[in-house]
Amino acid sequence: MNRPLRVAVVGAGYWGPNLARNFRMSPDWELVAICDLDRARAEKLADSLGGVPVVTDLDQLLADPELDAVAIATPARTHHAVVISALRAGKHVVVEKPLADSRERGLDMVREAEQRGLVLMADHTYCYTPAVMKIRELIEDGALGDILFIDSVRINLGLIQPDVDVFWDLAPHDLSIMDFILPGGLKATTAAAQGADPLGAGKSCVGYLSLPLEGGAIAHVHVNWLSPTKIRQMVVGGTKRTLVWDDLNPQQRLSVYDRGVDLTQVSTSAADRAAATVSYRLGDTWSPALPEREALAAMATEFADSIRRERTPRTDGHAALRVLSVLEAASRSLALSGAPSPIESIPIPMELAS
C-alpha cells in the first residue's frame, strides 16, 4: 500500500482542526473529508485547509469504500458510538483522549477492532513529543536505573468542563505518558484520589492522585483548574539518575541529574539502621538534545505505519484502557473519600491469548 491512505476527520471543534492540519500536511495521508453536524463550522475548517469536502452525515462518510481511516475528535461521551460505527464499516480509527467515557465502553471498542483486524489507536499526543520519546529511550537504556518515583504536575487556570472533573480532563495526559515510558506500561493495582470543589462547581476542580507501582515505587499526579500559573512538569526518579521534564521551557525541556541517595549505603537491618550513614551523590547535570517535530505529525506517521505493516501502534487500545481503568478507580476512590480503590486488570490482547 504505497499510495497515501485516505482519512476523514470527524469533529471540527477544539481538537479536530489540529488533526486535520497534520493529516493534510502528512505525505502518508490524503485528507478527503471533514465531518461535523455543524456544517458552517466544518466548512470554516475546510476552507482554512485550502478546500476539503464537508460531510454532515456520518453514515454517508463511512459508506465510502475508498475511505481507509477516520480520526475522531468528538466529545468522549460520543466516542463509543462513532468508533463502533467506523469499525463495523471496516475503517481504521484513531480517537482523541480519553478513548471512551467508561472502561466498559472502551473495552467493547478494543474487542471490536481486534475481531475485525483493524487498527484502533489512541491519540495520546504527548507520547509522540520528542521529549517523552527521549524519556522512554533513557528508561529503556537503563540511564535512570530502577524507577523509584514519578511526580507529575499539570496545573493552570483552565476551563471548567461541563461533563467531567479535573481528573478526567487533565490526568489522561500524565497517565498516558507514564504508561508509555514505564517498561510494560502502567501497572498500578490501586488508585487513591483526593479532590476538592472550592467553587461549588459540582465536580473536583483540584485533584491529587497516588498510584503505588511495582517494586515499592510510587507515582503522583497533581491536576488543577484553578491555578493562576501554568505548570507542566514531570520528575522521574531512579536509582541512578533523576530526570526533570519541564514542557514549558523550550530551551531546556529535559534535565538529567546525576544526583540522589546511594542506596548501597542504606542498611535494611533494624540493628544496623541507626548506625548507617546515608551517602548522597552529587554529580553532573546534562540536557539531552531533542529534535524539533510536531507531536501530531509523528502520531499521524505512526498511525499510517501501523496500518501498512499490520502491527500494533505505540498507543493502542490497550494502552488507552489502562488509562481508563486508572481514571475509573480514581472516581471510585473519590466517592470513598480518598480510600484506595482497586484498578481493574486489562484482558490479554487476542493475538497474545491465542
Coordinates of C-alpha atoms in Angstrom, one line a residue:
M1 CA 0.0 0.0 0.0
N2 CA 2.3 2.7 -1.3
R3 CA -0.3 5.3 -2.0
P4 CA -1.3 7.8 0.6
L5 CA -4.0 6.5 2.9
R6 CA -7.4 8.3 2.8
V7 CA -8.6 9.7 6.1
A8 CA -11.5 11.8 7.3
V9 CA -11.6 13.9 10.4
V10 CA -14.8 13.6 12.5
G11 CA -15.3 16.6 14.7
A12 CA -14.3 20.2 13.7
G13 CA -14.4 21.7 17.2
Y14 CA -11.4 22.2 19.5
W15 CA -9.0 19.4 18.5
G16 CA -10.3 18.5 15.1
P17 CA -8.5 21.4 13.3
N18 CA -5.2 20.2 14.7
L19 CA -5.7 16.7 13.5
A20 CA -6.9 17.9 10.1
R21 CA -3.9 20.2 9.6
N22 CA -1.4 17.4 10.4
F23 CA -3.2 14.8 8.2
R24 CA -3.3 17.4 5.4
M25 CA 0.4 18.0 5.6
S26 CA 1.5 14.4 6.0
P27 CA 2.9 12.6 3.0
D28 CA 1.3 9.4 4.4
W29 CA -2.2 10.7 4.2
E30 CA -4.8 12.2 1.9
L31 CA -7.4 14.2 3.9
V32 CA -10.6 13.6 2.0
A33 CA -13.3 14.9 4.3
I34 CA -14.3 16.9 7.3
C35 CA -17.4 15.6 9.1
D36 CA -19.3 17.6 11.6
L37 CA -23.0 18.1 12.4
D38 CA -22.4 21.8 12.3
R39 CA -21.8 22.4 8.5
A40 CA -20.7 26.0 9.0
R41 CA -18.0 25.0 11.4
A42 CA -16.9 22.2 9.2
E43 CA -16.8 24.5 6.1
K44 CA -14.7 27.1 8.0
L45 CA -12.1 24.4 8.8
A46 CA -12.2 23.0 5.3
D47 CA -11.6 26.5 3.8
S48 CA -8.7 27.1 6.1
L49 CA -7.0 23.9 4.7
G50 CA -7.4 25.0 1.1
G51 CA -10.7 23.2 0.4
V52 CA -11.7 19.8 1.7
P53 CA -15.1 18.1 1.1
V54 CA -17.6 18.6 4.0
V55 CA -20.0 15.9 5.2
T56 CA -22.6 16.2 8.0
D57 CA -23.9 12.6 7.8
L58 CA -21.5 10.1 9.5
D59 CA -23.2 7.1 7.8
Q60 CA -22.7 8.7 4.4
L61 CA -19.0 9.2 5.2
L62 CA -18.4 5.7 6.4
A63 CA -20.2 4.2 3.3
D64 CA -17.3 5.4 1.1
P65 CA -15.4 2.3 0.1
E66 CA -12.3 4.3 -0.7
L67 CA -12.0 5.7 2.8
D68 CA -9.3 3.9 4.8
A69 CA -9.5 5.5 8.2
V70 CA -11.2 8.1 10.4
A71 CA -9.7 10.4 13.1
I72 CA -12.3 11.1 15.8
A73 CA -12.3 14.4 17.7
T74 CA -15.7 14.5 19.3
P75 CA -16.7 14.6 23.0
A76 CA -15.8 11.5 24.9
R77 CA -19.4 10.5 25.6
T78 CA -19.8 10.1 21.8
H79 CA -16.7 8.0 21.1
H80 CA -18.2 4.6 21.6
A81 CA -21.0 5.0 19.1
V82 CA -18.8 6.7 16.5
V83 CA -15.9 4.3 16.8
I84 CA -18.1 1.2 16.7
S85 CA -19.8 2.5 13.6
A86 CA -16.4 3.2 11.9
L87 CA -15.0 -0.2 12.8
R88 CA -18.1 -2.0 11.6
A89 CA -17.7 -0.1 8.3
G90 CA -14.2 -1.5 8.0
K91 CA -12.3 1.7 8.8
H92 CA -9.1 2.0 10.9
V93 CA -9.6 4.5 13.8
V94 CA -7.6 7.0 15.8
V95 CA -9.5 8.7 18.6
E96 CA -8.5 11.5 20.9
K97 CA -8.2 11.0 24.6
P98 CA -9.8 9.6 26.6
L99 CA -10.7 6.5 24.5
A100 CA -14.2 6.4 25.9
D101 CA -16.2 7.7 28.9
S102 CA -16.0 4.4 30.6
R103 CA -13.8 1.4 30.8
E104 CA -16.6 -0.9 29.7
R105 CA -17.3 1.0 26.5
G106 CA -13.6 1.3 25.8
L107 CA -13.2 -2.5 26.2
D108 CA -16.1 -3.0 23.8
M109 CA -14.3 -0.8 21.2
V110 CA -11.0 -2.6 21.6
R111 CA -12.6 -6.0 21.2
E112 CA -14.5 -4.9 18.1
A113 CA -11.2 -3.7 16.5
E114 CA -9.4 -6.9 17.4
Q115 CA -12.2 -9.1 16.0
R116 CA -12.1 -7.2 12.7
G117 CA -8.3 -7.0 12.4
L118 CA -8.4 -3.2 12.3
V119 CA -6.1 -0.6 14.0
L120 CA -7.7 1.2 16.9
M121 CA -5.2 3.9 18.2
A122 CA -5.5 6.4 20.9
D123 CA -4.3 9.9 20.2
H124 CA -2.1 10.2 23.3
T125 CA -0.4 13.2 21.8
Y126 CA 2.3 13.7 24.4
C127 CA 3.6 10.3 23.8
Y128 CA 4.8 11.5 20.4
T129 CA 6.6 14.5 21.6
P130 CA 10.4 14.4 21.2
A131 CA 10.8 14.9 25.0
V132 CA 8.6 11.9 26.0
M133 CA 10.1 9.7 23.4
K134 CA 13.6 10.5 24.8
I135 CA 12.4 9.8 28.3
R136 CA 11.2 6.4 27.2
E137 CA 14.5 5.8 25.5
L138 CA 16.6 6.8 28.6
I139 CA 14.5 4.5 30.8
E140 CA 14.7 1.6 28.4
D141 CA 18.5 2.0 28.2
G142 CA 18.8 2.0 32.0
A143 CA 20.1 5.5 32.2
L144 CA 17.9 6.2 35.2
G145 CA 18.2 2.8 36.8
D146 CA 15.2 1.3 38.6
I147 CA 12.3 3.8 38.8
L148 CA 11.7 5.0 42.4
F149 CA 9.0 7.6 41.9
I150 CA 7.2 9.7 39.3
D151 CA 5.8 13.1 40.3
S152 CA 3.7 15.0 37.7
V153 CA 2.1 18.4 37.9
R154 CA -0.4 19.7 35.4
I155 CA -2.0 22.9 36.6
N156 CA -3.3 26.1 35.1
L157 CA -6.3 28.5 35.1
G158 CA -8.3 26.2 32.9
L159 CA -11.8 25.8 31.5
I160 CA -14.1 24.0 34.0
Q161 CA -15.6 21.2 31.8
P162 CA -19.3 20.7 31.9
D163 CA -19.3 16.9 31.9
V164 CA -16.1 15.7 33.5
D165 CA -14.0 16.6 36.6
V166 CA -10.4 17.7 36.6
F167 CA -9.1 14.1 36.8
W168 CA -10.8 13.0 33.6
D169 CA -9.9 16.3 31.9
L170 CA -6.2 16.6 32.6
A171 CA -4.9 13.4 34.2
P172 CA -5.2 11.3 31.0
H173 CA -2.1 13.2 29.7
D174 CA 0.0 12.3 32.6
L175 CA -1.3 8.7 32.9
S176 CA -0.7 8.1 29.2
I177 CA 2.8 9.4 29.5
M178 CA 3.5 7.1 32.4
D179 CA 2.1 4.2 30.6
F180 CA 4.3 5.0 27.6
I181 CA 7.6 5.4 29.4
L182 CA 7.4 2.7 32.0
P183 CA 8.6 -0.8 30.8
G184 CA 5.5 -2.9 30.4
G185 CA 3.1 0.0 30.8
L186 CA 1.4 1.5 33.9
K187 CA 0.9 -1.5 36.2
A188 CA -0.6 0.1 39.3
T189 CA -3.0 -2.1 41.2
T190 CA -4.8 0.6 43.3
A191 CA -5.5 4.3 43.0
A192 CA -6.1 6.8 45.8
A193 CA -7.6 10.2 44.8
Q194 CA -8.5 13.3 46.7
G195 CA -10.4 16.1 45.1
A196 CA -11.7 19.5 46.1
D197 CA -14.5 21.6 44.7
P198 CA -13.9 25.0 46.4
L199 CA -16.0 26.8 43.8
G200 CA -19.1 24.7 44.2
A201 CA -19.0 23.6 40.6
G202 CA -20.3 20.1 41.4
K203 CA -17.1 18.3 40.5
S204 CA -13.5 18.2 41.6
C205 CA -11.5 21.3 40.3
V206 CA -8.3 20.4 42.2
G207 CA -7.1 16.8 42.5
Y208 CA -4.3 14.6 43.8
L209 CA -3.9 11.0 42.6
S210 CA -1.4 8.5 44.1
L211 CA -0.5 5.2 42.4
P212 CA 1.7 2.5 44.0
L213 CA 4.0 1.0 41.4
E214 CA 6.0 -2.2 41.2
G215 CA 9.0 -2.7 43.5
G216 CA 7.8 -0.2 46.1
A217 CA 7.8 2.8 43.7
I218 CA 5.1 5.4 43.6
A219 CA 3.5 7.8 41.1
H220 CA 1.7 11.0 42.0
V221 CA -0.3 13.3 39.8
H222 CA -1.5 16.8 40.7
V223 CA -4.1 18.4 38.5
N224 CA -5.7 21.8 39.0
W225 CA -8.1 24.1 37.0
L226 CA -7.7 27.0 39.4
S227 CA -4.0 27.8 39.5
P228 CA -3.1 31.3 38.2
T229 CA 0.2 29.9 37.0
K230 CA 0.7 27.2 34.4
I231 CA 3.0 24.3 35.2
R232 CA 3.6 21.2 33.0
Q233 CA 6.3 19.3 34.8
M234 CA 7.2 15.7 35.5
V235 CA 10.0 14.3 37.7
V236 CA 11.1 10.7 37.2
G237 CA 13.5 9.5 39.9
G238 CA 15.6 6.4 39.5
T239 CA 18.3 4.6 41.4
K240 CA 21.0 6.0 39.1
R241 CA 19.7 9.4 38.0
T242 CA 16.7 11.7 38.2
L243 CA 15.1 13.3 35.1
V244 CA 13.0 16.5 35.1
W245 CA 10.8 17.4 32.2
D246 CA 9.6 21.0 32.0
D247 CA 7.3 21.2 29.0
L248 CA 7.1 25.0 29.2
N249 CA 10.8 25.5 28.9
P250 CA 11.7 25.2 25.2
Q251 CA 15.4 26.0 25.9
Q252 CA 15.8 23.0 28.2
R253 CA 12.8 20.7 28.3
L254 CA 14.8 17.8 29.8
S255 CA 17.4 17.8 32.5
V256 CA 19.1 14.7 33.8
Y257 CA 20.6 14.9 37.3
D258 CA 23.3 12.5 38.4
R259 CA 22.2 13.2 42.0
G260 CA 20.5 11.1 44.6
V261 CA 20.8 8.8 47.5
D262 CA 23.3 6.0 47.2
L263 CA 21.1 3.1 48.1
T264 CA 24.0 0.7 48.6
Q265 CA 24.9 2.6 51.8
V266 CA 21.4 2.2 53.4
S267 CA 21.1 -0.8 55.7
T268 CA 17.9 -2.8 55.8
S269 CA 18.8 -4.3 59.1
A270 CA 17.0 -2.8 62.1
A271 CA 20.1 -3.3 64.2
D272 CA 22.4 -1.5 61.8
R273 CA 20.0 1.2 60.6
A274 CA 20.8 3.7 63.3
A275 CA 24.5 3.4 62.6
A276 CA 24.1 3.5 58.8
T277 CA 25.3 6.6 57.0
V278 CA 23.3 7.8 54.0
S279 CA 25.5 8.7 51.1
Y280 CA 24.3 11.5 48.8
R281 CA 25.5 11.5 45.2
L282 CA 26.1 15.0 43.7
G283 CA 27.1 14.6 40.1
D284 CA 26.7 16.4 36.9
T285 CA 23.5 17.7 35.2
W286 CA 23.0 17.4 31.4
S287 CA 20.3 18.2 28.9
P288 CA 19.7 15.7 26.0
A289 CA 19.4 17.3 22.6
L290 CA 15.9 17.0 21.2
P291 CA 14.7 17.2 17.5
E292 CA 12.1 19.7 16.6
R293 CA 8.9 18.0 15.4
E294 CA 5.3 18.4 16.0
A295 CA 3.9 15.6 18.0
L296 CA 0.7 15.2 15.9
A297 CA 2.8 14.8 12.8
A298 CA 4.6 11.9 14.5
M299 CA 1.3 10.5 15.6
A300 CA -0.1 10.6 12.0
T301 CA 3.0 8.8 10.8
E302 CA 2.7 6.1 13.5
F303 CA -1.0 5.6 12.6
A304 CA -0.2 5.1 8.9
D305 CA 2.8 2.8 9.6
S306 CA 0.8 0.6 11.9
I307 CA -1.9 0.2 9.2
R308 CA 0.6 -0.6 6.4
R309 CA 2.6 -3.0 8.5
E310 CA -0.4 -4.5 10.2
R311 CA 1.2 -4.0 13.6
T312 CA 0.1 -2.7 17.0
P313 CA 0.5 1.1 17.3
R314 CA 2.6 2.5 20.2
T315 CA -0.5 3.9 21.8
D316 CA -3.0 1.2 21.1
G317 CA -6.4 0.5 22.6
H318 CA -4.9 -1.5 25.5
A319 CA -2.8 1.5 26.5
A320 CA -5.9 3.6 26.4
L321 CA -7.8 1.0 28.5
R322 CA -5.0 1.1 31.2
V323 CA -5.6 4.9 31.4
L324 CA -9.4 4.5 31.6
S325 CA -9.0 1.8 34.3
V326 CA -7.0 4.2 36.5
L327 CA -9.5 7.1 35.9
E328 CA -12.4 4.9 36.9
A329 CA -10.5 3.7 40.0
A330 CA -9.8 7.3 40.9
S331 CA -13.5 8.2 40.6
R332 CA -14.4 5.3 43.0
S333 CA -11.7 6.5 45.4
L334 CA -13.1 10.0 45.4
A335 CA -16.5 8.5 46.3
L336 CA -14.8 6.7 49.2
S337 CA -13.2 10.0 50.5
G338 CA -9.8 9.1 49.2
A339 CA -9.6 5.4 50.2
P340 CA -7.6 3.3 47.7
S341 CA -9.7 1.6 45.0
P342 CA -8.6 -1.4 43.0
I343 CA -7.7 -0.9 39.4
E344 CA -9.3 -3.5 37.1
S345 CA -6.9 -5.5 35.1
I346 CA -6.8 -5.4 31.3
P347 CA -7.7 -8.5 29.3
I348 CA -4.8 -10.0 27.3
P349 CA -4.9 -9.0 23.6
M350 CA -6.4 -11.7 21.3
E351 CA -3.2 -12.3 19.4
L352 CA -1.3 -12.9 22.7
A353 CA -4.1 -15.0 24.2
S354 CA -4.1 -17.3 21.1

